[in-house]
Coordinates of C-alpha atoms and ligand atoms in Angstrom, one line a residue:
Chain A
M406 CA 88.6 288.2 127.6
S407 CA 85.5 286.0 127.9
G408 CA 83.4 288.9 129.2
A409 CA 80.9 286.4 130.7
H410 CA 82.2 286.7 134.3
P411 CA 83.8 289.6 136.1
L412 CA 87.5 289.1 136.3
L413 CA 87.4 289.7 140.0
S414 CA 84.5 289.4 142.3
V415 CA 85.0 290.6 145.9
Q416 CA 82.3 289.5 148.4
G417 CA 81.9 290.7 152.0
L418 CA 85.6 291.2 152.5
T419 CA 86.3 291.9 156.2
K420 CA 89.5 292.3 158.2
S421 CA 90.0 293.5 161.8
Y422 CA 93.2 294.1 163.7
G423 CA 92.0 293.1 167.1
A424 CA 89.3 295.5 168.1
R425 CA 90.2 297.9 165.3
R426 CA 88.4 297.7 162.0
G427 CA 90.6 297.4 158.9
C428 CA 87.9 297.1 156.4
A429 CA 84.4 295.6 156.6
D430 CA 81.9 294.0 154.3
V431 CA 83.5 295.2 151.0
S432 CA 81.9 293.8 147.8
F433 CA 82.3 294.7 144.2
D434 CA 82.8 293.2 140.7
L435 CA 85.7 294.2 138.4
W436 CA 85.3 293.5 134.7
P437 CA 88.0 292.8 132.2
G438 CA 89.7 296.0 131.1
E439 CA 88.2 298.1 133.9
V440 CA 90.3 300.4 136.2
M441 CA 88.8 301.0 139.6
G442 CA 90.1 303.7 141.9
I443 CA 89.9 303.6 145.7
V444 CA 90.0 306.9 147.6
G445 CA 89.6 307.8 151.3
E446 CA 91.3 309.5 154.1
S447 CA 94.4 308.0 155.8
G448 CA 93.5 305.0 157.9
S449 CA 90.2 304.3 156.0
G450 CA 91.3 300.8 155.1
K451 CA 92.5 301.1 151.5
S452 CA 95.8 299.3 151.9
T453 CA 94.1 296.7 154.1
L454 CA 91.5 296.0 151.4
L455 CA 94.2 295.8 148.7
S456 CA 96.4 293.4 150.7
C457 CA 93.4 291.2 151.4
M458 CA 92.5 291.0 147.8
A459 CA 96.0 290.3 146.6
G460 CA 96.5 287.6 149.2
N461 CA 99.2 289.5 151.2
L462 CA 96.9 289.5 154.2
T463 CA 94.3 286.9 155.3
P464 CA 90.9 288.4 155.8
D465 CA 88.5 287.4 158.6
A466 CA 85.6 286.8 156.3
G467 CA 84.6 287.1 152.6
A468 CA 85.5 285.8 149.2
V469 CA 87.8 286.9 146.4
V470 CA 86.7 285.1 143.3
F471 CA 89.0 285.4 140.3
D472 CA 88.2 284.2 136.8
T473 CA 91.2 281.9 136.2
R474 CA 92.4 281.1 132.7
T475 CA 92.1 277.4 133.1
S476 CA 89.1 276.7 135.4
G477 CA 87.0 279.8 135.4
P478 CA 85.9 281.6 138.6
R479 CA 87.6 280.3 141.8
D480 CA 87.7 281.6 145.3
V481 CA 91.4 282.6 145.7
L482 CA 91.2 282.5 149.5
A483 CA 90.2 278.8 149.4
M484 CA 93.0 277.8 147.0
P485 CA 95.9 275.7 148.2
E486 CA 98.9 278.0 148.9
P487 CA 101.2 276.9 146.1
E488 CA 98.4 277.4 143.5
R489 CA 97.6 280.8 144.8
R490 CA 101.3 281.8 144.7
M491 CA 101.5 280.7 141.1
L492 CA 98.4 282.7 140.2
A493 CA 100.0 285.7 141.9
R494 CA 103.0 285.3 139.7
T495 CA 101.3 284.6 136.4
D496 CA 98.1 286.7 136.5
W497 CA 98.5 289.4 139.2
A498 CA 100.9 292.2 139.8
F499 CA 101.2 294.4 142.9
V500 CA 102.8 297.8 142.7
H501 CA 103.8 299.1 146.1
Q502 CA 103.8 302.7 147.1
N503 CA 107.4 302.4 148.2
P504 CA 109.4 300.9 145.3
R505 CA 111.7 299.4 147.9
D506 CA 108.9 297.1 149.0
G507 CA 108.4 295.9 145.4
L508 CA 112.0 295.7 144.2
R509 CA 115.0 293.6 145.1
M510 CA 117.4 296.3 146.0
G511 CA 120.5 294.1 145.8
V512 CA 119.8 292.9 142.3
S513 CA 120.4 294.9 139.0
A514 CA 117.6 296.5 137.1
G515 CA 117.7 293.8 134.4
G516 CA 117.8 291.2 137.2
N517 CA 114.7 292.6 138.8
V518 CA 112.7 292.3 135.6
G519 CA 114.3 288.9 134.6
E520 CA 113.6 287.4 138.0
R521 CA 109.9 287.6 137.5
L522 CA 110.2 285.9 134.1
M523 CA 112.2 283.1 135.7
G524 CA 109.5 282.8 138.3
V525 CA 107.1 281.7 135.6
G526 CA 109.5 279.3 134.0
A527 CA 111.7 281.3 131.6
R528 CA 115.1 279.8 131.3
H529 CA 116.8 281.1 128.2
Y530 CA 119.3 283.8 129.3
G531 CA 119.4 285.6 126.0
Q532 CA 115.6 285.8 125.8
I533 CA 115.2 286.9 129.4
R534 CA 117.7 289.7 128.9
A535 CA 116.1 290.8 125.6
Q536 CA 112.7 291.0 127.2
A537 CA 114.1 292.8 130.2
T538 CA 115.7 295.4 127.9
D539 CA 112.5 295.8 126.0
W540 CA 110.5 296.4 129.2
L541 CA 113.1 298.9 130.5
G542 CA 112.6 300.8 127.2
R543 CA 108.8 300.8 127.6
V544 CA 109.1 302.4 131.0
E545 CA 111.7 304.8 129.6
I546 CA 114.8 303.5 131.4
A547 CA 117.8 303.6 129.1
A548 CA 119.2 300.2 128.1
E549 CA 122.7 301.1 129.3
R550 CA 121.3 301.3 132.9
I551 CA 120.3 297.6 132.8
D552 CA 123.2 296.5 135.1
D553 CA 122.7 299.3 137.6
R554 CA 121.1 298.6 140.9
P555 CA 117.8 300.3 141.9
A556 CA 119.6 302.2 144.6
Q557 CA 121.4 304.2 141.9
F558 CA 118.0 305.3 140.4
S559 CA 115.8 308.2 141.3
G560 CA 112.5 307.6 143.0
G561 CA 110.5 308.0 139.7
M562 CA 112.9 305.6 137.9
Q563 CA 112.5 303.1 140.8
Q564 CA 108.8 303.3 140.5
R565 CA 109.0 302.7 136.7
L566 CA 111.3 299.8 137.2
Q567 CA 108.8 298.3 139.7
I568 CA 106.1 298.6 137.1
A569 CA 108.3 296.9 134.5
R570 CA 109.1 294.1 136.9
N571 CA 105.4 293.6 137.5
L572 CA 104.1 293.8 134.0
V573 CA 106.7 291.8 132.2
T574 CA 104.9 288.5 132.8
G575 CA 101.7 289.8 131.2
P576 CA 99.4 289.8 134.2
R577 CA 95.7 290.3 133.8
L578 CA 95.1 292.2 137.1
V579 CA 97.3 294.9 138.7
F580 CA 96.9 296.2 142.2
M581 CA 98.6 299.5 142.9
D582 CA 98.9 301.2 146.2
E583 CA 99.6 305.0 145.8
P584 CA 101.7 304.4 142.7
T585 CA 102.4 308.1 142.2
G586 CA 102.8 309.0 145.9
G587 CA 105.9 310.8 146.9
L588 CA 106.8 311.7 143.3
D589 CA 106.9 315.3 142.0
V590 CA 104.2 316.3 139.6
S591 CA 106.1 316.1 136.4
V592 CA 107.3 312.6 137.2
Q593 CA 103.7 311.7 138.2
A594 CA 102.4 312.9 134.9
R595 CA 104.9 310.7 133.1
L596 CA 103.9 307.7 135.1
L597 CA 100.2 308.4 134.5
D598 CA 100.8 308.5 130.8
L599 CA 102.7 305.3 131.0
M600 CA 100.1 303.4 133.1
R601 CA 97.3 304.6 130.8
G602 CA 99.1 303.4 127.7
L603 CA 99.8 300.0 129.3
V604 CA 96.3 299.5 130.5
R605 CA 95.0 300.1 127.0
Q606 CA 97.6 298.1 125.1
M607 CA 97.5 295.1 127.4
G608 CA 93.8 295.2 128.2
L609 CA 94.7 295.1 131.9
S610 CA 92.3 295.5 134.8
A611 CA 93.5 297.4 137.7
V612 CA 92.7 298.5 141.2
I613 CA 94.4 301.7 142.2
V614 CA 94.5 303.2 145.7
T615 CA 95.4 306.9 145.7
H616 CA 94.5 310.0 147.6
D617 CA 94.9 312.1 144.4
L618 CA 91.5 312.8 142.8
A619 CA 93.0 314.2 139.7
V620 CA 94.8 310.9 139.1
V621 CA 91.6 309.0 139.7
R622 CA 89.7 311.2 137.2
L623 CA 92.2 310.5 134.5
L624 CA 92.9 306.8 135.1
A625 CA 89.9 305.1 136.7
D626 CA 86.6 304.1 135.1
R627 CA 85.0 303.5 138.5
L628 CA 85.6 304.9 141.9
M629 CA 85.0 303.6 145.4
V630 CA 85.1 305.9 148.4
M631 CA 86.1 304.5 151.8
K632 CA 85.8 305.9 155.3
D633 CA 86.5 304.1 158.6
G634 CA 86.9 300.7 156.8
L635 CA 83.5 301.0 155.0
V636 CA 82.6 301.8 151.4
V637 CA 80.5 304.9 151.6
E638 CA 80.0 305.5 147.9
E639 CA 80.8 303.9 144.6
G640 CA 80.1 304.4 140.9
L641 CA 81.2 305.8 137.7
T642 CA 84.3 308.0 138.5
D643 CA 82.9 311.2 137.0
Q644 CA 79.6 310.7 138.7
V645 CA 81.1 310.2 142.1
L646 CA 83.3 313.3 141.6
D647 CA 80.8 315.6 139.9
D648 CA 77.6 314.6 141.8
P649 CA 78.8 313.1 145.1
Q650 CA 75.9 311.8 147.3
H651 CA 77.5 311.1 150.6
A652 CA 78.6 313.8 153.0
Y653 CA 82.1 312.5 153.2
T654 CA 82.6 312.4 149.4
Q655 CA 81.2 315.9 149.2
L656 CA 83.7 317.1 151.7
L657 CA 86.5 315.2 149.9
V658 CA 85.6 316.7 146.5
S659 CA 85.1 320.2 147.8
S660 CA 88.5 320.2 149.7
V661 CA 90.5 320.1 146.5
L662 CA 90.8 323.0 144.1
Q663 CA 89.6 321.6 140.8
V664 CA 89.5 318.1 139.5
Chain B
M652 CA 67.8 308.3 120.1
I653 CA 67.5 310.3 123.4
T654 CA 64.3 309.9 125.4
V655 CA 63.9 311.8 128.7
R656 CA 60.8 311.0 130.7
D657 CA 59.6 312.4 134.1
V658 CA 63.1 313.1 135.3
A659 CA 63.7 314.8 138.6
K660 CA 66.9 316.1 140.1
R661 CA 67.8 317.4 143.5
F662 CA 71.1 318.3 145.2
T663 CA 71.5 317.7 148.9
L664 CA 74.4 319.8 150.3
H665 CA 75.4 317.8 153.3
N666 CA 78.2 320.2 154.3
Q667 CA 76.0 323.2 154.0
G668 CA 73.5 322.3 156.7
G669 CA 71.9 319.6 154.5
A670 CA 70.3 322.2 152.3
V671 CA 68.2 320.6 149.5
L672 CA 68.0 322.1 146.1
E673 CA 65.1 320.8 144.0
V674 CA 66.2 321.8 140.5
M675 CA 64.1 319.7 138.2
D676 CA 60.9 317.8 138.1
G677 CA 58.9 316.1 135.3
A678 CA 61.6 316.8 132.7
A679 CA 60.7 315.3 129.3
L680 CA 62.4 315.5 126.0
E681 CA 63.0 313.5 122.8
V682 CA 65.7 313.9 120.2
G683 CA 65.5 311.8 117.1
A684 CA 68.1 310.9 114.4
G685 CA 68.9 313.9 112.2
E686 CA 67.7 316.4 114.8
C687 CA 69.6 319.1 116.6
V688 CA 67.8 320.2 119.7
G689 CA 68.9 323.3 121.5
L690 CA 68.3 323.6 125.3
V691 CA 67.3 327.1 126.3
G692 CA 66.3 328.8 129.5
A693 CA 67.6 331.4 132.0
S694 CA 70.9 330.9 133.8
G695 CA 70.4 328.4 136.5
A696 CA 67.4 326.9 134.9
G697 CA 69.0 323.5 134.6
K698 CA 70.4 323.1 131.0
S699 CA 73.8 321.8 132.1
T700 CA 72.2 319.6 134.8
L701 CA 69.9 317.9 132.2
M702 CA 72.8 317.4 129.8
R703 CA 75.0 315.9 132.5
M704 CA 72.3 313.4 133.5
I705 CA 72.2 312.3 129.8
W706 CA 76.0 312.1 129.7
G707 CA 75.9 310.1 133.0
N708 CA 78.0 312.2 135.3
Y709 CA 74.9 313.4 137.3
R710 CA 72.7 310.8 138.9
I711 CA 69.1 310.6 137.9
D712 CA 67.0 310.8 141.0
A713 CA 63.7 309.8 139.4
G714 CA 62.3 309.0 135.9
S715 CA 64.0 307.6 132.9
I716 CA 66.6 308.6 130.4
R717 CA 67.3 306.3 127.5
V718 CA 70.1 306.8 124.9
A719 CA 69.9 304.5 121.9
G720 CA 67.8 302.1 124.0
V721 CA 70.1 302.0 127.0
E722 CA 68.5 303.1 130.3
L723 CA 70.8 305.5 132.2
A724 CA 68.9 305.7 135.5
G725 CA 70.7 303.3 137.8
A726 CA 72.9 302.0 135.0
A727 CA 76.1 300.1 136.0
P728 CA 79.3 302.0 135.3
R729 CA 80.4 299.6 132.6
D730 CA 77.2 300.1 130.7
V731 CA 77.7 303.9 130.7
I732 CA 81.3 303.4 129.6
A733 CA 80.3 301.1 126.8
L734 CA 77.6 303.6 125.7
R735 CA 80.2 306.4 125.7
R736 CA 82.7 304.4 123.7
G737 CA 80.7 303.8 120.6
T738 CA 77.4 305.6 120.7
L739 CA 77.4 308.7 122.8
G740 CA 79.8 311.5 121.9
H741 CA 80.4 314.6 124.0
V742 CA 82.0 318.0 123.7
S743 CA 82.5 319.3 127.2
Q744 CA 83.3 322.9 128.1
F745 CA 86.8 322.1 129.2
L746 CA 89.5 319.8 128.0
R747 CA 90.8 317.3 130.6
V748 CA 93.8 315.3 129.5
V749 CA 96.8 313.4 130.9
P750 CA 99.6 315.9 130.9
R751 CA 102.4 315.2 128.4
V752 CA 100.2 313.3 125.9
P753 CA 100.6 314.8 122.4
T754 CA 97.6 316.6 120.9
L755 CA 97.4 314.1 118.0
E756 CA 97.1 311.2 120.4
V757 CA 94.6 313.0 122.6
V758 CA 92.3 313.4 119.5
A759 CA 93.0 309.8 118.2
E760 CA 92.4 308.2 121.5
P761 CA 88.6 307.6 121.1
L762 CA 89.3 305.8 117.9
R763 CA 92.1 303.7 119.5
V764 CA 89.7 302.7 122.2
L765 CA 87.3 301.5 119.5
G766 CA 90.1 299.3 118.2
M767 CA 91.4 301.3 115.3
D768 CA 95.1 300.9 114.5
A769 CA 97.4 303.9 115.4
T770 CA 98.2 305.0 111.9
E771 CA 94.6 305.2 110.7
A772 CA 93.5 306.8 113.9
E773 CA 96.2 309.5 113.8
T774 CA 95.5 310.2 110.1
R775 CA 91.8 310.9 111.0
A776 CA 92.9 312.9 114.0
G777 CA 95.2 315.0 111.9
A778 CA 92.5 315.6 109.3
I779 CA 90.0 317.0 111.9
L780 CA 92.7 319.1 113.6
S781 CA 93.7 320.6 110.3
R782 CA 90.1 321.4 109.6
L783 CA 89.9 323.2 113.0
N784 CA 93.0 325.2 112.1
I785 CA 95.3 323.6 114.7
P786 CA 98.7 323.9 112.9
E787 CA 100.7 320.7 112.4
R788 CA 103.6 322.0 114.5
L789 CA 101.3 321.8 117.6
W790 CA 100.3 318.2 117.1
P791 CA 103.3 316.7 118.9
L792 CA 102.8 318.9 121.9
S793 CA 100.5 318.4 124.9
P794 CA 97.4 320.7 124.7
T795 CA 97.8 321.6 128.4
T796 CA 99.9 324.7 127.5
F797 CA 97.6 325.8 124.6
S798 CA 95.5 329.0 124.6
G799 CA 91.8 328.7 125.7
G800 CA 90.6 328.7 122.1
E801 CA 93.1 326.2 120.9
Q802 CA 92.2 323.8 123.8
Q803 CA 88.6 324.2 122.9
R804 CA 89.2 323.3 119.3
V805 CA 91.2 320.2 120.4
N806 CA 88.2 319.3 122.5
I807 CA 85.9 319.7 119.6
A808 CA 88.2 317.7 117.3
R809 CA 88.0 314.8 119.9
G810 CA 84.2 315.1 119.9
F811 CA 83.9 314.9 116.1
V812 CA 86.7 312.5 115.3
H813 CA 84.3 309.5 115.3
P814 CA 80.8 309.6 113.9
W815 CA 78.9 309.0 117.2
P816 CA 75.2 308.5 116.5
V817 CA 74.3 310.7 119.5
L818 CA 76.1 313.9 120.4
L819 CA 76.0 316.2 123.4
L820 CA 77.5 319.7 122.8
D821 CA 78.0 322.1 125.7
E822 CA 78.7 325.6 124.3
P823 CA 80.8 324.3 121.4
T824 CA 81.3 327.8 119.9
A825 CA 82.1 329.8 123.0
S826 CA 85.4 331.7 122.8
L827 CA 86.0 330.9 119.1
D828 CA 86.8 333.5 116.5
A829 CA 84.4 333.9 113.5
G830 CA 86.4 331.6 111.2
N831 CA 86.6 328.7 113.7
R832 CA 83.0 329.2 114.8
A833 CA 82.0 328.7 111.1
V834 CA 84.0 325.5 111.0
V835 CA 82.3 324.1 114.1
L836 CA 78.9 325.0 112.9
S837 CA 79.5 323.2 109.6
L838 CA 80.8 320.1 111.6
I839 CA 77.5 320.1 113.5
E840 CA 75.4 320.5 110.3
E841 CA 77.3 317.6 108.7
A842 CA 76.8 315.4 111.8
R843 CA 73.1 316.2 111.7
N844 CA 72.9 315.5 108.0
R845 CA 74.5 312.1 108.4
G846 CA 71.7 311.3 110.9
A847 CA 73.2 312.0 114.3
A848 CA 70.8 312.9 117.1
I849 CA 72.3 316.1 118.7
L850 CA 71.5 317.9 121.9
G851 CA 73.3 321.2 122.5
I852 CA 73.5 324.3 124.7
F853 CA 74.4 327.4 122.7
H854 CA 74.4 330.8 124.3
D855 CA 75.3 332.1 120.8
E856 CA 71.8 332.8 119.3
G857 CA 73.2 333.0 115.7
A858 CA 74.6 329.5 116.1
R859 CA 71.3 328.2 117.5
T860 CA 69.4 329.6 114.5
Q861 CA 71.9 328.1 112.1
V862 CA 72.1 324.5 113.4
C863 CA 69.1 323.8 115.6
T864 CA 66.0 322.1 114.2
R865 CA 64.1 322.7 117.4
L866 CA 64.5 324.4 120.9
V867 CA 63.4 323.1 124.3
D868 CA 63.0 325.5 127.2
V869 CA 64.1 323.8 130.4
S870 CA 62.4 326.5 132.5
G871 CA 59.3 324.4 132.2
F872 CA 61.0 321.6 134.1
A873 CA 62.0 323.8 137.0
V874 CA 60.5 323.0 140.4
A875 CA 58.2 325.9 141.5
A876 CA 59.8 327.6 144.5
Ligands
ATP424 N1 99.2 295.8 161.1 C1 98.3 296.5 161.7 N2 98.0 296.3 163.0 C2 97.0 297.0 163.6 N3 96.3 297.9 163.0 C3 96.5 298.1 161.7 C4 97.5 297.4 161.0 N4 97.5 297.9 159.7 C5 96.5 298.8 159.6 N5 95.9 299.0 160.8 C6 94.8 299.9 161.1 O1 93.7 299.6 160.2 C7 93.1 300.8 159.7 C8 93.2 300.8 158.2 O2 94.6 301.0 157.8 P1 95.1 301.0 156.3 O3 96.5 300.9 156.3 O4 94.3 300.0 155.6 O5 94.6 302.5 155.9 P2 94.8 303.3 154.5 O6 93.5 303.7 154.1 O7 95.7 302.5 153.6 O8 95.6 304.6 155.0 P3 96.8 305.4 154.3 O9 96.0 306.3 153.3 O10 97.3 306.2 155.4 O11 97.7 304.5 153.7 C9 93.8 301.9 160.4 O12 93.1 302.3 161.5 C10 95.1 301.3 160.8 O13 95.6 301.9 162.0
ATP425 N1 76.9 319.7 141.4 C1 76.0 320.5 141.8 N2 75.8 320.7 143.2 C2 74.9 321.5 143.6 N3 74.0 322.3 142.9 C3 74.2 322.2 141.5 C4 75.2 321.3 140.9 N4 75.1 321.5 139.6 C5 74.1 322.3 139.4 N5 73.5 322.8 140.5 C6 72.4 323.7 140.7 O1 71.4 323.3 139.8 C7 70.8 324.5 139.2 C8 70.8 324.4 137.7 O2 72.2 324.6 137.3 P1 72.7 324.4 135.8 O3 74.1 324.5 135.8 O4 72.1 323.2 135.2 O5 72.1 325.7 135.1 P2 72.2 326.2 133.6 O6 70.8 326.3 133.0 O7 73.2 325.4 132.8 O8 72.8 327.7 133.7 P3 73.9 328.5 132.9 O9 73.2 329.0 131.7 O10 74.3 329.6 133.8 O11 75.0 327.6 132.6 C9 71.5 325.7 139.8 O12 70.8 326.2 140.9 C10 72.8 325.1 140.2 O13 73.3 325.8 141.3
MG426 MG1 97.6 302.8 152.8
MG427 MG1 75.2 325.6 132.1

């Protein structure tokens, strides 16, 4: 952690789908160790923004500057494709809302985790398996399930496996799109506890998209509120939730019981 | 340690016809090391509002609030987070925690964030929990199922587990029995004696008399209707 530069600096990020606005002119800095939440109604551009930052989608305009380990801040969008793919494997992680989008369903749980290690150059079978077992333990999946396929797991277990697969390579930045969506509340609580612990232990930075304001309150240092592809409000999480300035944020906050 | 100058606050209720509530104007206040200042004034006068602006969860519309030299008006989130980590402690009225996390970890967490190792942090957390009469058999459990008074004591334990140089206390003795109230008041006195700058809201007049070195009436900052 140098601390001299933001880990990620997003500038004027814009993406349209034909005439329809995905997201427009989004800018922010994310510092090492910070967790930023993104909330907003369905269709407000949250997933579009996340995909553009993570390089899964090419934006129409803007820059995504990442503080690389070797050569400092670099615009990821201007990087040659192989270099960007390597960065995505070594430094970034992307946790999808639907674990099926982030897992290889035909490969065992251990294989799902081990594959990521091999992607960054690990070759020693014994070590890969040991590390996979260790990570399954950290996300509370019993070691004896290591050879099972994800399809044999519950939704919550699949989501935890996806997290293990993503974090095993020690990324510095994690993107999460509705990581607790579709899970029942007790499983959500467990996942929250897990993510919070990991963020602290590993000093990760994260960008988390969610519609759940209670999740955001507990997990995010900062919050960005989106509507119709635009950022309408941003700031310290508890300030945005306790003293919202924008009409839309006020509506969002007053629509839930108590956060 | 806390300096409030010319602070104004208004709420615009966009979803209630854009009504504007001007709640404060020209608020000024100073709390030095070793002082415990109590905020007083009628219900609705703005005690909690002022305290929240100092904690950073209410925006400061005009004027300046400095805590240990850090300007809070317009501060970047990460500066507020850094201030809260090591300098500015807070006992809020309600405990908010990630479900499932054991009480001992909830209380140890501020120390862990400051980089203390788990064993040492949990030893300190245990000591303050014991002092607040939270029995050891509750430590491995999440406080989410605790009684109101127990939750409040966990919250207080969290607020006193580290010697923050500046402390904000929002009704720390509400809903406590006489024995636990006395423990909390002595924690406050000890913090004051070690030189902490403390700002508190105490509806309990006896508590105020015992721990406050000075009172500030926020009614004077209200906007004349
Ligand atoms: N592939 C696509 N082609 C055309 N339009 C798209 C495409 N993907 C998204 N959009 C549109 O872009 C806008 C933003 O969509 P996006 O998926 O980013 O929203 P979101 O905030 O993630 O919503 P949700 O909360 O429902 O996941 C929407 O109007 C959506 O219909
Ligand atoms: N988030 C908010 N949105 C709108 N108005 C608010 C908000 N917070 C406080 N107010 C208003 O500001 C005024 C001051 O409230 P505040 O809670 O600071 O009073 P108080 O002195 O703490 O009262 P009490 O002794 O009853 O706790 C009240 O009119 C209140 O309705
Ligand atoms: Mg989406
Ligand atoms: Mg109040």
